[in-house]
Coordinates of C-alpha atoms in Angstrom, one line a residue:
M1 CA -32.3 -93.8 -117.2
T2 CA -30.4 -96.3 -119.3
D3 CA -28.3 -99.0 -117.6
H4 CA -25.4 -97.3 -118.9
T5 CA -26.4 -94.2 -117.4
I6 CA -26.9 -95.9 -114.0
R7 CA -23.5 -97.5 -114.1
R8 CA -21.9 -94.3 -114.8
A9 CA -23.7 -92.7 -112.1
G10 CA -22.8 -95.1 -109.6
R11 CA -18.9 -95.0 -110.7
F12 CA -19.4 -91.3 -110.5
A13 CA -20.8 -91.6 -106.8
L14 CA -18.1 -94.2 -105.9
A15 CA -15.4 -91.7 -107.2
M16 CA -16.8 -88.8 -105.3
A17 CA -17.1 -90.8 -102.2
L18 CA -13.5 -92.0 -102.3
A19 CA -12.3 -88.5 -103.2
T20 CA -14.2 -87.1 -99.9
T21 CA -12.8 -89.9 -97.9
A22 CA -9.3 -88.9 -99.1
L23 CA -9.8 -85.2 -98.4
T24 CA -11.3 -85.7 -95.1
G25 CA -9.4 -88.7 -93.9
A26 CA -7.1 -86.5 -92.0
A27 CA -10.1 -84.7 -90.2
F28 CA -12.2 -88.0 -89.3
A29 CA -11.3 -87.3 -85.7
Q30 CA -13.7 -84.4 -85.4
D31 CA -16.6 -86.6 -84.1
C32 CA -14.9 -87.0 -80.7
T33 CA -12.4 -85.1 -78.5
T34 CA -9.8 -86.4 -76.0
K35 CA -8.3 -83.8 -73.6
I36 CA -4.8 -83.9 -72.4
G37 CA -3.4 -81.5 -69.9
A38 CA -0.3 -79.1 -70.1
V39 CA 1.1 -77.1 -67.2
L40 CA 3.8 -74.8 -68.6
P41 CA 4.9 -71.2 -67.7
T42 CA 3.4 -69.1 -70.4
S43 CA 3.7 -65.9 -68.3
V44 CA 7.4 -65.9 -68.7
D45 CA 9.1 -65.2 -71.9
W46 CA 10.9 -68.6 -72.5
G47 CA 7.8 -70.4 -71.3
K48 CA 5.6 -69.5 -73.9
P49 CA 7.4 -71.0 -77.1
I50 CA 7.6 -74.4 -74.9
A51 CA 3.8 -74.2 -74.8
E52 CA 3.5 -73.3 -78.4
T53 CA 5.7 -76.1 -79.5
A54 CA 3.6 -78.7 -77.6
Q55 CA 0.6 -77.4 -79.4
F56 CA 2.3 -77.6 -82.6
V57 CA 2.6 -81.4 -82.0
V58 CA -1.0 -81.5 -81.2
D59 CA -1.9 -79.9 -84.4
Q60 CA 0.2 -82.1 -86.4
V61 CA -1.4 -85.2 -84.7
N62 CA -4.9 -83.8 -85.3
E63 CA -4.0 -83.2 -89.0
A64 CA -2.9 -87.1 -89.2
G65 CA -6.4 -88.0 -87.9
G66 CA -5.9 -87.6 -84.0
V67 CA -5.5 -90.4 -81.4
Q68 CA -7.6 -93.4 -81.7
G69 CA -10.0 -91.5 -84.0
C70 CA -10.5 -88.5 -81.8
K71 CA -9.3 -84.9 -81.9
I72 CA -6.8 -83.9 -79.4
E73 CA -7.6 -81.1 -77.3
M74 CA -4.7 -79.8 -75.1
I75 CA -5.8 -77.6 -72.3
L76 CA -3.2 -75.5 -71.2
R77 CA -2.7 -73.8 -67.7
D78 CA 0.2 -71.4 -66.6
T79 CA 2.3 -72.5 -63.7
Q80 CA 4.1 -69.1 -63.3
V81 CA 7.0 -71.2 -62.1
D82 CA 5.2 -71.6 -58.8
P83 CA 4.6 -74.8 -57.1
K84 CA 1.3 -73.9 -55.5
V85 CA 0.1 -72.5 -58.8
G86 CA 1.4 -75.5 -60.7
V87 CA -0.3 -78.1 -58.3
D88 CA -3.7 -76.1 -58.4
A89 CA -3.4 -76.0 -62.1
A90 CA -2.7 -79.8 -62.4
K91 CA -5.5 -80.7 -59.8
A92 CA -8.0 -78.8 -62.0
L93 CA -6.8 -80.7 -65.2
V94 CA -6.9 -84.0 -63.6
D95 CA -10.1 -83.8 -61.3
L96 CA -12.4 -81.4 -63.5
D97 CA -11.0 -82.1 -67.2
G98 CA -10.3 -85.9 -66.5
V99 CA -7.0 -85.8 -68.4
Q100 CA -4.9 -89.0 -68.3
V101 CA -1.8 -87.3 -69.8
L102 CA -0.1 -84.2 -68.2
I103 CA 2.6 -82.3 -70.3
G104 CA 4.9 -80.5 -67.9
A105 CA 6.1 -78.9 -66.0
V106 CA 9.3 -77.0 -66.6
S107 CA 10.9 -76.3 -63.2
S108 CA 11.8 -79.4 -61.1
G109 CA 10.6 -77.5 -58.1
V110 CA 6.9 -77.3 -59.8
S111 CA 7.2 -80.8 -61.4
M112 CA 7.8 -82.7 -58.3
P113 CA 4.8 -81.4 -56.1
I114 CA 2.8 -82.2 -59.3
L115 CA 4.0 -85.7 -59.5
T116 CA 3.8 -86.5 -55.9
S117 CA 0.7 -84.9 -55.0
V118 CA -1.4 -85.1 -58.3
T119 CA -0.3 -87.5 -61.1
V120 CA 1.0 -90.5 -59.2
P121 CA -2.0 -90.6 -56.6
A122 CA -4.4 -90.1 -59.6
G123 CA -2.7 -92.8 -61.9
V124 CA -2.0 -90.1 -64.7
A125 CA 1.0 -90.3 -67.0
Q126 CA 3.3 -87.1 -66.8
F127 CA 5.7 -86.1 -69.4
S128 CA 8.2 -83.4 -68.7
C129 CA 10.3 -81.5 -71.3
C130 CA 12.4 -79.6 -68.9
S131 CA 12.9 -80.9 -65.5
S132 CA 16.3 -82.2 -64.7
S133 CA 16.6 -82.7 -60.8
G134 CA 18.3 -85.9 -59.9
A135 CA 15.5 -86.2 -57.2
F136 CA 13.1 -87.8 -59.7
T137 CA 15.7 -90.6 -60.5
A138 CA 15.9 -91.2 -56.7
L139 CA 12.2 -91.3 -56.5
A140 CA 11.7 -93.7 -59.4
K141 CA 14.5 -95.9 -58.0
E142 CA 12.3 -96.3 -54.8
G143 CA 9.2 -97.0 -57.0
K144 CA 7.3 -94.0 -55.8
T145 CA 6.7 -92.8 -59.4
K146 CA 4.8 -95.8 -60.4
G147 CA 6.3 -95.8 -63.8
L148 CA 4.2 -92.9 -64.6
W149 CA 7.1 -90.1 -65.0
F150 CA 9.1 -89.5 -68.2
R151 CA 11.4 -86.7 -69.1
T152 CA 12.8 -85.8 -72.4
F153 CA 15.5 -83.4 -70.6
A154 CA 18.7 -84.9 -69.4
T155 CA 19.3 -84.7 -65.7
S156 CA 21.2 -81.8 -64.0
N157 CA 24.3 -83.7 -64.0
V158 CA 24.9 -83.0 -67.9
Q159 CA 24.8 -79.3 -67.3
A160 CA 26.7 -79.4 -64.1
V161 CA 29.7 -81.3 -65.4
V162 CA 29.9 -79.1 -68.6
G163 CA 29.8 -76.0 -66.5
A164 CA 32.7 -77.4 -64.7
K165 CA 34.4 -77.8 -68.0
V166 CA 33.7 -74.1 -69.1
A167 CA 35.4 -73.2 -65.7
K168 CA 38.3 -75.3 -66.4
D169 CA 38.9 -74.4 -69.8
K170 CA 38.8 -70.6 -68.9
G171 CA 41.4 -71.2 -66.2
Y172 CA 39.5 -70.2 -63.5
K173 CA 40.9 -71.0 -60.0
S174 CA 38.0 -70.2 -57.7
V175 CA 34.3 -70.0 -58.4
A176 CA 31.3 -69.0 -56.3
V177 CA 27.9 -70.7 -56.8
L178 CA 24.6 -68.8 -56.7
Y179 CA 21.7 -71.5 -57.0
K180 CA 17.8 -71.2 -56.9
N181 CA 16.6 -72.6 -53.6
D182 CA 14.3 -75.4 -55.2
D183 CA 14.5 -78.9 -56.1
W184 CA 16.3 -78.0 -59.3
G185 CA 18.7 -75.4 -57.9
Q186 CA 19.6 -77.4 -54.9
D187 CA 20.5 -80.3 -57.3
I188 CA 22.4 -78.5 -59.8
G189 CA 24.1 -76.4 -57.3
K190 CA 25.5 -79.5 -55.5
L191 CA 26.5 -81.2 -58.6
V192 CA 28.4 -78.3 -60.2
A193 CA 30.3 -77.6 -56.8
E194 CA 31.2 -81.5 -56.7
H195 CA 32.4 -81.3 -60.5
L196 CA 34.6 -78.0 -59.9
Q197 CA 36.3 -79.5 -56.9
A198 CA 36.9 -82.7 -59.0
Q199 CA 38.7 -80.4 -61.5
G200 CA 40.8 -78.7 -58.7
I201 CA 38.6 -75.6 -58.8
T202 CA 37.9 -74.0 -55.3
V203 CA 34.2 -73.5 -54.5
T204 CA 34.6 -70.3 -52.5
A205 CA 30.8 -70.1 -51.3
S206 CA 27.5 -71.8 -52.4
V207 CA 24.5 -69.5 -51.7
A208 CA 20.7 -70.3 -52.2
I209 CA 18.7 -67.5 -53.7
N210 CA 14.9 -67.6 -52.5
D211 CA 12.1 -66.3 -54.9
A212 CA 10.6 -62.7 -54.7
Q213 CA 12.9 -61.0 -52.3
P214 CA 13.1 -57.2 -52.6
S215 CA 16.9 -57.4 -52.5
Y216 CA 19.6 -60.2 -52.8
R217 CA 22.5 -57.9 -51.4
A218 CA 23.0 -60.2 -48.4
E219 CA 23.3 -63.2 -50.6
V220 CA 25.6 -61.5 -53.2
T221 CA 27.8 -60.1 -50.4
E222 CA 28.1 -63.6 -48.8
A223 CA 29.1 -65.0 -52.3
L224 CA 31.7 -62.3 -53.0
A225 CA 33.5 -62.7 -49.7
G226 CA 35.9 -65.2 -50.9
Q227 CA 36.9 -63.2 -53.9
P228 CA 35.9 -65.5 -56.6
E229 CA 37.5 -65.4 -60.3
A230 CA 34.0 -66.4 -61.5
V231 CA 30.5 -67.1 -60.5
Y232 CA 28.2 -70.0 -61.6
L233 CA 24.6 -69.0 -61.7
A234 CA 21.9 -71.8 -61.5
L235 CA 18.9 -69.2 -61.4
Y236 CA 15.7 -68.3 -63.4
P237 CA 15.6 -64.8 -65.0
T238 CA 13.4 -63.0 -62.5
E239 CA 15.8 -63.6 -59.5
G240 CA 18.8 -64.0 -61.8
I241 CA 18.5 -60.4 -63.0
S242 CA 18.2 -59.0 -59.7
A243 CA 21.1 -61.0 -58.1
V244 CA 23.2 -60.1 -61.2
R245 CA 22.7 -56.5 -60.9
E246 CA 23.5 -56.8 -57.2
W247 CA 26.7 -58.8 -58.0
L248 CA 27.9 -56.3 -60.6
S249 CA 27.2 -53.3 -58.5
L250 CA 29.0 -54.7 -55.7
G251 CA 32.2 -55.3 -57.9
G252 CA 31.6 -58.9 -58.8
T253 CA 33.3 -60.2 -62.0
Q254 CA 31.8 -60.4 -65.2
N255 CA 33.2 -64.0 -65.7
M256 CA 29.9 -65.8 -65.2
I257 CA 28.7 -69.4 -66.2
L258 CA 25.2 -69.9 -66.7
A259 CA 22.8 -72.8 -66.7
N260 CA 20.4 -72.9 -69.4
S261 CA 17.6 -71.3 -67.3
L262 CA 19.2 -68.2 -68.1
K263 CA 19.3 -68.4 -71.8
S264 CA 16.7 -65.8 -72.0
D265 CA 16.3 -62.5 -73.9
E266 CA 14.9 -61.2 -70.9
F267 CA 18.0 -61.8 -68.9
R268 CA 20.4 -60.5 -71.7
D269 CA 18.4 -57.4 -72.2
A270 CA 17.9 -56.7 -68.4
V271 CA 21.6 -57.0 -67.5
G272 CA 23.0 -55.6 -70.5
L273 CA 25.1 -57.3 -73.3
Q274 CA 28.0 -55.0 -72.3
Y275 CA 28.4 -56.9 -69.1
L276 CA 28.0 -60.5 -70.6
G277 CA 31.0 -60.6 -72.8
S278 CA 32.8 -63.0 -70.5
T279 CA 29.8 -65.1 -69.8
Q280 CA 29.1 -68.7 -71.4
G281 CA 26.2 -70.7 -70.6
T282 CA 25.4 -74.5 -70.9
D283 CA 22.6 -76.5 -72.3
T284 CA 21.7 -79.9 -73.5
S285 CA 21.4 -80.3 -77.1
S286 CA 19.9 -82.4 -79.8
P287 CA 22.2 -84.9 -81.6
R288 CA 23.5 -84.1 -84.8
V289 CA 21.0 -86.4 -86.8
A290 CA 18.5 -85.9 -89.7
S291 CA 15.5 -86.1 -87.3
A292 CA 16.8 -83.1 -85.3
D293 CA 17.5 -81.1 -88.6
A294 CA 13.9 -81.9 -89.6
F295 CA 12.4 -80.5 -86.4
V296 CA 14.5 -77.3 -87.0
A297 CA 13.2 -77.1 -90.4
S298 CA 9.5 -77.7 -89.5
Y299 CA 9.7 -75.4 -86.5
K300 CA 11.0 -72.5 -88.8
A301 CA 8.2 -73.3 -91.1
R302 CA 5.6 -73.0 -88.4
F303 CA 6.9 -70.1 -86.5
N304 CA 9.1 -68.2 -88.8
A305 CA 11.9 -68.3 -86.2
E306 CA 14.8 -70.5 -85.3
P307 CA 14.1 -73.0 -82.2
N308 CA 16.5 -71.1 -80.0
G309 CA 14.9 -71.1 -76.8
P310 CA 15.5 -73.7 -74.0
G311 CA 13.5 -76.9 -74.0
L312 CA 11.8 -76.5 -77.4
A313 CA 13.0 -79.9 -79.1
N314 CA 12.4 -81.4 -75.7
S315 CA 8.8 -80.1 -75.5
Y316 CA 8.1 -81.4 -79.1
D317 CA 9.4 -84.8 -78.2
A318 CA 7.7 -85.2 -74.8
T319 CA 4.2 -84.4 -76.4
M320 CA 4.6 -86.5 -79.3
I321 CA 5.7 -89.5 -77.2
A322 CA 2.8 -89.0 -75.1
L323 CA 0.4 -89.0 -77.9
L324 CA 2.1 -91.9 -79.7
A325 CA 1.6 -93.8 -76.2
M326 CA -1.9 -92.9 -76.3
E327 CA -2.5 -94.2 -79.7
A328 CA -0.7 -97.6 -78.7
A329 CA -2.4 -97.9 -75.6
G330 CA -5.9 -98.0 -77.2
K331 CA -9.1 -96.1 -76.8
D332 CA -10.0 -94.7 -73.5
A333 CA -6.8 -95.7 -72.0
K334 CA -5.9 -94.9 -68.5
G335 CA -2.7 -93.1 -67.4
A336 CA -1.0 -96.4 -66.1
D337 CA -1.7 -98.0 -69.7
I338 CA -0.5 -95.1 -71.6
A339 CA 2.6 -95.1 -69.4
A340 CA 3.2 -98.9 -70.0
A341 CA 2.7 -98.2 -73.9
V342 CA 5.8 -95.8 -74.0
A343 CA 8.1 -98.9 -74.7
R344 CA 6.1 -99.5 -77.8
V345 CA 6.8 -96.4 -79.3
T346 CA 10.4 -96.1 -78.5
D347 CA 11.6 -99.5 -79.2
P348 CA 15.1 -99.6 -80.6
A349 CA 13.9 -102.6 -82.8
G350 CA 10.8 -101.0 -83.9
T351 CA 9.8 -99.5 -87.3
P352 CA 11.5 -96.1 -87.5
V353 CA 8.8 -93.3 -87.7
T354 CA 9.3 -89.5 -88.3
A355 CA 8.5 -86.6 -86.1
D356 CA 5.7 -85.2 -88.0
A357 CA 2.1 -85.9 -89.1
A358 CA 3.2 -88.4 -91.8
G359 CA 5.3 -90.1 -89.2
F360 CA 2.4 -90.2 -86.7
A361 CA 0.1 -91.8 -89.4
A362 CA 2.6 -94.4 -90.3
A363 CA 3.1 -95.1 -86.4
R364 CA -0.7 -95.7 -86.2
D365 CA -0.6 -98.4 -88.8
V366 CA 2.2 -100.2 -87.4
L367 CA 0.8 -100.0 -84.0
A368 CA -2.7 -101.3 -85.2
G369 CA -0.9 -104.3 -86.7
G370 CA 0.5 -105.3 -83.4
G371 CA 4.1 -103.9 -84.0
T372 CA 6.3 -101.6 -82.4
V373 CA 7.8 -98.1 -83.5
L374 CA 11.0 -96.2 -83.0
Y375 CA 10.2 -92.7 -82.9
R376 CA 13.0 -90.5 -84.3
G377 CA 12.5 -86.9 -82.9
A378 CA 13.7 -83.5 -82.4
T379 CA 16.2 -84.8 -79.9
G380 CA 17.0 -88.0 -81.9
N381 CA 16.1 -91.7 -81.0
V382 CA 14.6 -91.1 -77.6
R383 CA 15.2 -94.0 -75.1
F384 CA 14.1 -93.9 -71.6
D385 CA 15.8 -96.0 -68.8
E386 CA 14.1 -97.6 -66.1
N387 CA 13.5 -94.3 -64.2
G388 CA 12.0 -92.4 -67.2
D389 CA 15.5 -90.6 -67.8
V390 CA 17.2 -89.9 -70.8
S391 CA 21.0 -88.7 -71.7
A392 CA 21.9 -86.0 -74.1
P393 CA 24.6 -84.3 -75.8
A394 CA 25.4 -80.7 -74.7
V395 CA 26.4 -77.3 -76.0
I396 CA 28.3 -74.3 -74.6
W397 CA 26.9 -71.0 -75.7
S398 CA 27.3 -67.3 -75.6
F399 CA 25.0 -64.2 -75.9
T400 CA 24.6 -62.2 -79.0
E401 CA 22.9 -59.0 -80.2
T402 CA 20.1 -61.1 -81.4
G403 CA 20.0 -63.9 -79.2
T404 CA 22.7 -66.6 -78.5
Q405 CA 25.1 -68.5 -80.5
E406 CA 26.7 -71.9 -80.1
D407 CA 30.3 -72.0 -79.2
T408 CA 30.9 -75.5 -78.6
Y409 CA 29.1 -78.9 -79.3
I410 CA 29.7 -81.7 -77.0
T411 CA 28.7 -85.2 -78.2
L412 CA 26.9 -87.7 -76.1
E413 CA 30.1 -89.8 -75.9
E414 CA 32.2 -86.8 -74.7
V415 CA 29.4 -85.9 -72.0
D416 CA 29.7 -89.5 -70.7
A417 CA 33.4 -89.5 -70.6
L418 CA 33.3 -86.0 -68.8
V419 CA 30.7 -87.5 -66.3
G420 CA 32.9 -90.6 -65.9
G421 CA 36.1 -88.7 -65.4
S422 CA 34.4 -86.4 -62.5
N423 CA 33.2 -89.6 -60.5

């Protein structure tokens, strides 16, 4: 073999090696695996897309090379929106699988016992997409979350004040409140009653609804006694369907105001669209910014559907921020280190990064150089306060034959003004 041939062969080998590296660079994380846990209600119709969105993030991060050179495996367990089931699932993920990050849960009534009895005692970072109870804020202020708790969903106060706005705008003079008898329901039920009264609207009754009862006739009869012009419902679909059927059968008004927990095809179909013509619901919303639009586009490309269900953008951001924090915290980081690193990936002065595989790869480079990043996500530029809370814009929506439609968008500044005006 001549020197020229040898040199040419060497250049060819080098080129092939570089090409192979380029092609497999995004897959180098296959040599090791890091597990994270997710406790989400996949057995209910609105819970499965939340879990699928979290997995979408994991897939994107693995496409970008994983976290600290390792592929991420998300172990998903169904909570069934049941506190005991959720706690058992979380314990298995922490004790048996050794996860340092837990995504979830959805219901505040499930997230709270997981936080207090599993993640905080074990020092595991917990990121929730969809738990809004003010009880978490109070717990954090007392130092009992140990900085391990973050949620990308605004507190119940946002929906409560917007629910009162709906009642005022429609001219209702009296409203009954039916709320789920758990941490979330008790919180939002109390808040909406306060905001309604602040608007000069009479709250004729505030009635708790328990899970899995064969009938809600007694509770509905109690709520109807004051002959309210409207009813506010802070329930989940299972008990919401039963309670509303009782409500309508006993002559209750079709003027209904719904929390986002009833933003469900299951609820609409079971009750019947013909009875929901006067119904409006509330929800928090992503800001009208480019990063939120980019999430909608990427979601549609992945799932061939609009991200119309509750908590999807929040699920995306909770999962991506958790994985960015794991990258920032370093290899084999513990939960407390990961929680502490959240500030490095949500830094208003940091390098902006997008919510996708390319954005994660760019963040990795910045973090490796000792810098910080500003994550621009599906819900905008996410910023947590000292209690792990965020605020958000809101929407008022109504049901259609194929899903829901947005009736009114309320900016973050308008939400803050509503909250301030009700205090």
